[in-house]
Amino acid sequence: MSLQPSVVALPRRRSYVQPPPWALRGVLSWVKEPEPIFVYQSGLLMSVIRTLSASESNEQRDREKARLEREYRKSDQRLDLLITKHDQSLKDVMEIFKVVSGRLAESRDRIRTIKDNLAACKRLLHCKRDELKERWLEGVEHKHVMLLLEQIDEVRDVGERVGSYMNKKHFLHATQLLVTSLNRLGTDLKMVEALKEVNSDLHARKEKLHENLIEELHRHLYQRWTKEVLALRRQGSGRDSANTLTRVGSDRTSLGTSKADKARKNLQEMMSTPNKLKGLEPGKNIEEDVSGTDPEANPQHFMAILVECLALLGKLPEAVETIKRRMQKELSVIIQRTTQQIIDYHPAAPPDDPPSTGLGYLKADSREAKLLQELLQVLFEQFRLVVAAHQSVLGSMRVSADKHGMELHLYTMPDVWSKVQAAFQVMLSEYLDLSQLGTSQQQAPAAFNEAATDLSSFFSKKRTTRSKNYSLFKFEASYHAMTMNSYLMEQAAEQGIDDFGTPGVSVTDGNTSSAAGGGSKSSGLTEKALVCPSSPHNITAVFNPLQSFIREIEEALGCSPGTHCTLYVFINDYIKDAFLAQLHVETAARLEQATKALDQWRTCKDPQVLKSLKVTRPLLQSSISVWQSIEELRWLLSALPLYADHFVSMMCNTLMNYRETCQAAYRGITQPDSEDKRIISATWAKDEDISRFLRDLPNWRALQAGVSSENSVEGDENPEEVGERNRKEAEILTGNLGDQLIPQHEILADPAQLRTLGHLQESLEWFGTCIIKFATSLPVKSTSTGIMASGEVPPVSDASVQTLTSLAKDFEELAHTCLLVLHLEVRLHCFFYLLPIARGGSFASGLDSQEPDTEVLKLIKDLATIDEALANTLHPRKCKYIFEGLGPLIANILMTSIIHIRRINENGIKKMCRNIFSIQQQLTNITMTRELALDQARQYYEMLYHTPEEILNAIMNRGKQFAELEYINALQLLHRSSPGSSQEALHASLQRLSEILGDVGVTV
């Protein structure tokens, strides 16, 4: 079967005059998206061709043809349906197409006409080219002439416009206008002779503008901020030392004004964002708002404008050098202006006001310290703002220099901080009185060159020594040598020498003369105004505030650990080389004055002073002076915390030497001449057995506990216990004394010496208590947390606290020894006056004397004198401790002295009873209690009125009233007083006494 291609008859398509609207849409869609339609149509055609080519028989081709015919019929039916449905749309499309085609034809005709006309013009212009060129050149020349005339008219008015801008402080517009005009006068209008005068005037205005820009820049760098700080502090009460910048939320009426709020806002912006300003970003131009009422409302932006103006004028390098040259002087002017403001705002204290303190230090609550600290705080705030302003100006200078292609040798922020530190050093040199440094150092004794040096030479008795040759002065301690940096800076400021090493002309601030010296127009040789007198002790008021500012400086400078700024070095060198040396000299002089021979026993009786010390009895002036020195050193611990260990060491040395002085004074009383002539009371007080016995008694423990002996720490004692204790004490003292009379040189017969011992005891006890309280209040390094607020006492070493506590206990021990000496001395006076009565007295006289013995009268007078001397010297409970127990002691002395009486009669018994009654009356006046022991002693002597038989019968009837030995002594005295009695009768009485006492076991 042959495969012949058959011709497929495609159905005929109909033709229409107007296509339907969908046809136009199809055309448009075909225009927008031709690829899918073509792909579909070409794909369908290729599929048909591929099918027909691949057919192997006619039947297959017929089936394909039939399928195609069916599809075409369906397509024709759909096409007829759509045409019928969209007939009107097809008509509209055809009409639109007709209109568009007509317009396109008209446009082609017009373009063709214009092209022909242009070709004709070209031919005509080519014919008159030279004439047209001449006319064009004339037009250009006339236009340039008109432009020059306009520029001339503008330049003639530039001077007034620049002046107007300067008066309104629109410096950027004034600078731009002036620079533009000068450029025109130097280029386009250079040959115009009539503008020479205008050119000269503009150059003069340029110089004036330069000066104004420099002055405005310095005013904003130094004066504006300081004036606002001072104004705000004055409105917010200059007595408040808090930071002015933090008082934004204050409810004071005076601070509620918009001007004050605006000033605070400016200060806070300057402190917080010194570099974040509009116009400082590289690549952006600084804009000036001439419509604003206050061009200085944004001070940082205003300073950036000033720097940009200087850059436009080409004066930026000169401005940098001027700022360098004037920086030190401007900072000094700030200090002087602030000083005068504070002096004016705080009037001087009335002359009749009492001084804040009698000491040489500035106390924290004194007027001078507050003024000096306020001055520092105000200066800190101002210098922070000055530094922030310099930082802002430096940023503006860098941007302007990069923008205008200038090469600048700028100063750095460390240079600014260096000048600030130098200004503080000069100010501190004036307030710390460095001119006296050389004299103070040369007068410092060698004993105070080391902290742990022995100070005994200043308290012990002085010997006459040969004078040594000392050098009159040393150059290394002179004012010139100690303040060389300050001296050079002052000379540089006076001679106009650049502080950075280049000579220049000093530029004087217009406000300097009025603000620097508080209205004084005198030269620098006149004494400057100070808020407080110059004194080396002013360092105590400024050290802590300066340390916080120094930390701020070192943080800004990025100092590495272990390195410090120059201000820190200056202050620490001053303290080490000057202040501590003078402190040693003053401490030594004060202690020597307090403990010298004429004044060491002088007492202070001023009620105000005693009330402030919380005591009621006079104290030794030397103790008060030493304690004041300790208090000053204690105050220095918080005022100068970096030298706490040094001050504690000075305290220990001072206390050790004062301890030696007090011990020497005690020995001077108790060992007046030599070791051979001893004072018995002092010897007994040193005896360990007696001292331990006395201190174990309840009355001593009650005394130390601060309560009366009736309410001892162990509870109430009954009369029997008190009597037993007193008898035991009397027996121990009698046993130590023996059977010998006391020489007068072994007692302290002078009441003044006893009064001195009383003053020493009271003073040392108070002094030791104060030292213990102080030592326990000191923080130690072993328990310190390491966090210390300003003004707190820093932690000290444990060894220093232990040393202070040990020294305080030494003072208390010496005070206790003095009290024991007084306690024993009064009892020794009783022995001294009463022992000779029985040995040398006559008790068997025929005369009945109505007066007590002379020795008894002396004892009564002596006790009254001692009581009078100690009553105003010691605390009442101590006086009671001294005189308590004298009754049992005297009774024991009188009752044991009976063995020394050879004979006695009724007159002698009356005399002895009269002696006992006189003593009892005196003791009652002193102790305000009846001495029952003396009643018993009187009854003992009254027992001698009876015969031995009556005495023995009384014992049988009433019981034993006295000890067996006392009865034996009484019987023996009665035997000696009866010459006719035999020795056998005495033995019989004693034998009967022994038998009776063996049966009687209860003492009534």
XYZ file of C-alpha atoms in Angstrom, residues 208-431:
224
model
C 36.939 92.390 64.460
C 34.848 89.347 63.651
C 37.861 87.152 64.380
C 38.321 88.782 67.774
C 34.627 88.471 68.544
C 34.653 84.820 67.566
C 37.642 84.158 69.844
C 36.019 85.989 72.739
C 32.679 84.266 72.226
C 34.392 80.889 72.045
C 36.276 81.554 75.287
C 33.139 82.886 76.903
C 31.337 79.667 76.107
C 34.337 77.567 77.105
C 34.866 79.178 80.494
C 32.448 81.898 81.491
C 28.946 80.933 80.476
C 28.958 77.573 82.231
C 30.545 78.923 85.377
C 28.054 81.769 85.611
C 25.135 79.393 85.142
C 26.511 77.010 87.780
C 27.001 79.845 90.256
C 23.562 81.255 89.502
C 21.892 77.881 89.956
C 23.766 77.170 93.197
C 22.797 80.585 94.490
C 19.142 80.053 93.596
C 19.275 76.538 95.036
C 20.912 77.735 98.297
C 24.679 77.807 98.200
C 24.758 76.118 101.584
C 23.652 72.888 99.969
C 26.736 71.059 98.851
C 24.775 68.653 96.652
C 25.391 68.606 92.955
C 23.554 71.466 91.295
C 22.973 69.505 88.132
C 20.821 66.997 89.973
C 18.387 69.534 91.372
C 16.104 69.491 88.351
C 13.083 68.266 90.273
C 13.345 70.821 93.081
C 10.068 72.351 94.176
C 11.568 75.706 95.060
C 9.678 78.620 93.604
C 12.862 80.430 92.659
C 13.945 77.482 90.533
C 10.659 77.162 88.721
C 11.442 79.798 86.123
C 11.922 78.798 82.542
C 15.335 80.441 82.496
C 16.627 78.280 85.323
C 15.169 75.140 83.777
C 16.740 76.064 80.469
C 20.110 76.607 82.092
C 19.915 73.223 83.805
C 18.965 71.554 80.556
C 21.955 73.104 78.825
C 24.306 72.022 81.611
C 22.999 68.469 81.594
C 23.286 68.241 77.805
C 26.838 69.528 77.951
C 27.765 66.942 80.605
C 25.976 64.004 78.990
C 26.502 64.411 75.216
C 29.505 66.638 74.500
C 30.009 65.176 71.008
C 26.468 64.414 69.827
C 25.613 67.626 68.024
C 23.978 68.624 64.801
C 26.554 69.679 62.314
C 29.423 67.709 63.791
C 28.909 64.701 61.570
C 31.403 64.588 58.693
C 29.934 65.477 55.315
C 27.101 67.612 56.728
C 26.943 71.377 56.719
C 26.239 73.376 59.847
C 23.075 75.386 59.588
C 22.206 78.562 61.450
C 18.654 79.506 62.251
C 18.336 83.266 61.833
C 14.645 83.174 62.692
C 15.279 82.091 66.295
C 15.208 84.596 69.116
C 18.191 83.130 70.950
C 21.064 81.872 68.772
C 22.795 80.548 71.924
C 19.893 78.347 72.940
C 21.911 75.298 71.923
C 25.361 76.153 73.251
C 27.147 73.188 71.692
C 25.730 73.965 68.295
C 26.677 77.599 68.800
C 30.294 76.628 69.584
C 30.340 74.442 66.472
C 29.189 77.493 64.500
C 31.999 79.566 66.023
C 34.558 76.929 65.044
C 33.128 76.758 61.511
C 33.320 80.563 61.248
C 36.977 80.497 62.278
C 37.614 77.804 59.676
C 35.893 79.909 56.997
C 38.050 82.873 57.978
C 41.173 80.692 57.845
C 41.902 81.539 61.491
C 41.409 78.106 62.981
C 45.143 77.433 63.631
C 45.486 80.828 65.320
C 42.392 80.071 67.381
C 43.903 76.778 68.545
C 47.082 78.539 69.660
C 45.066 81.251 71.422
C 43.058 78.631 73.311
C 46.271 76.919 74.371
C 47.801 80.181 75.486
C 44.824 81.421 77.475
C 43.704 78.128 78.991
C 45.679 78.369 82.255
C 44.752 81.993 82.815
C 41.069 81.381 82.135
C 41.008 78.555 84.663
C 42.617 80.853 87.224
C 39.978 83.476 86.490
C 37.270 80.868 87.129
C 38.801 80.123 90.544
C 39.043 83.793 91.457
C 35.547 84.572 90.241
C 34.063 81.625 92.113
C 35.962 82.560 95.268
C 34.637 86.102 95.167
C 31.091 84.885 94.509
C 31.191 82.607 97.549
C 32.697 85.358 99.718
C 29.972 87.782 98.626
C 27.198 85.252 99.147
C 28.468 84.156 102.584
C 29.137 87.248 104.714
C 31.898 87.102 107.275
C 31.052 85.766 110.738
C 30.424 88.443 113.408
C 33.526 89.243 115.457
C 31.759 88.429 118.715
C 30.902 84.884 117.593
C 32.940 82.191 119.349
C 35.340 80.261 117.157
C 34.115 76.991 115.758
C 36.871 75.033 117.492
C 39.897 75.722 119.566
C 41.934 73.159 117.706
C 44.161 73.742 114.725
C 42.053 71.675 112.332
C 39.127 72.521 110.131
C 36.276 70.494 111.545
C 33.698 69.212 109.080
C 30.967 71.407 110.573
C 33.032 74.598 110.807
C 32.203 77.574 108.653
C 35.643 77.662 107.029
C 35.498 73.973 106.102
C 32.038 74.332 104.593
C 33.105 77.340 102.534
C 36.242 75.606 101.305
C 34.351 72.423 100.429
C 31.648 74.421 98.691
C 34.343 76.195 96.687
C 35.775 72.860 95.618
C 32.380 71.432 94.684
C 31.519 74.483 92.581
C 34.929 74.350 90.898
C 34.516 70.623 90.209
C 31.200 71.254 88.496
C 32.594 74.145 86.495
C 35.755 72.343 85.424
C 33.720 69.309 84.364
C 31.689 71.611 82.130
C 34.840 73.311 80.850
C 36.358 69.940 79.964
C 33.131 68.845 78.268
C 33.065 72.122 76.330
C 36.673 71.589 75.210
C 35.809 68.074 74.118
C 32.930 69.437 72.050
C 35.119 72.166 70.526
C 37.853 69.676 69.658
C 35.311 67.514 67.849
C 34.055 70.525 65.904
C 37.615 71.538 65.032
C 38.424 68.102 63.662
C 35.313 68.080 61.499
C 35.921 71.634 60.225
C 39.600 70.915 59.551
C 38.721 67.815 57.510
C 35.988 69.684 55.695
C 38.218 72.602 54.684
C 41.400 70.581 54.209
C 43.339 72.245 57.020
C 46.242 70.734 58.910
C 45.880 71.494 62.611
C 48.077 70.755 65.614
C 45.257 70.363 68.107
C 45.672 70.082 71.826
C 44.311 66.944 73.463
C 42.021 66.233 76.382
C 44.993 65.161 78.558
C 46.350 68.687 77.959
C 43.082 70.149 79.265
C 43.115 67.895 82.330
C 46.742 68.854 82.894
C 45.812 72.536 82.981
C 42.932 71.799 85.341
C 45.302 69.975 87.684
C 47.819 72.824 87.461
C 45.087 75.322 88.366
C 44.138 73.259 91.394
C 47.774 72.993 92.429
C 48.160 76.774 92.339
C 44.938 77.231 94.321
C 45.918 74.589 96.880
C 49.344 76.175 97.240
C 47.600 79.346 98.395
C 45.172 77.660 100.772
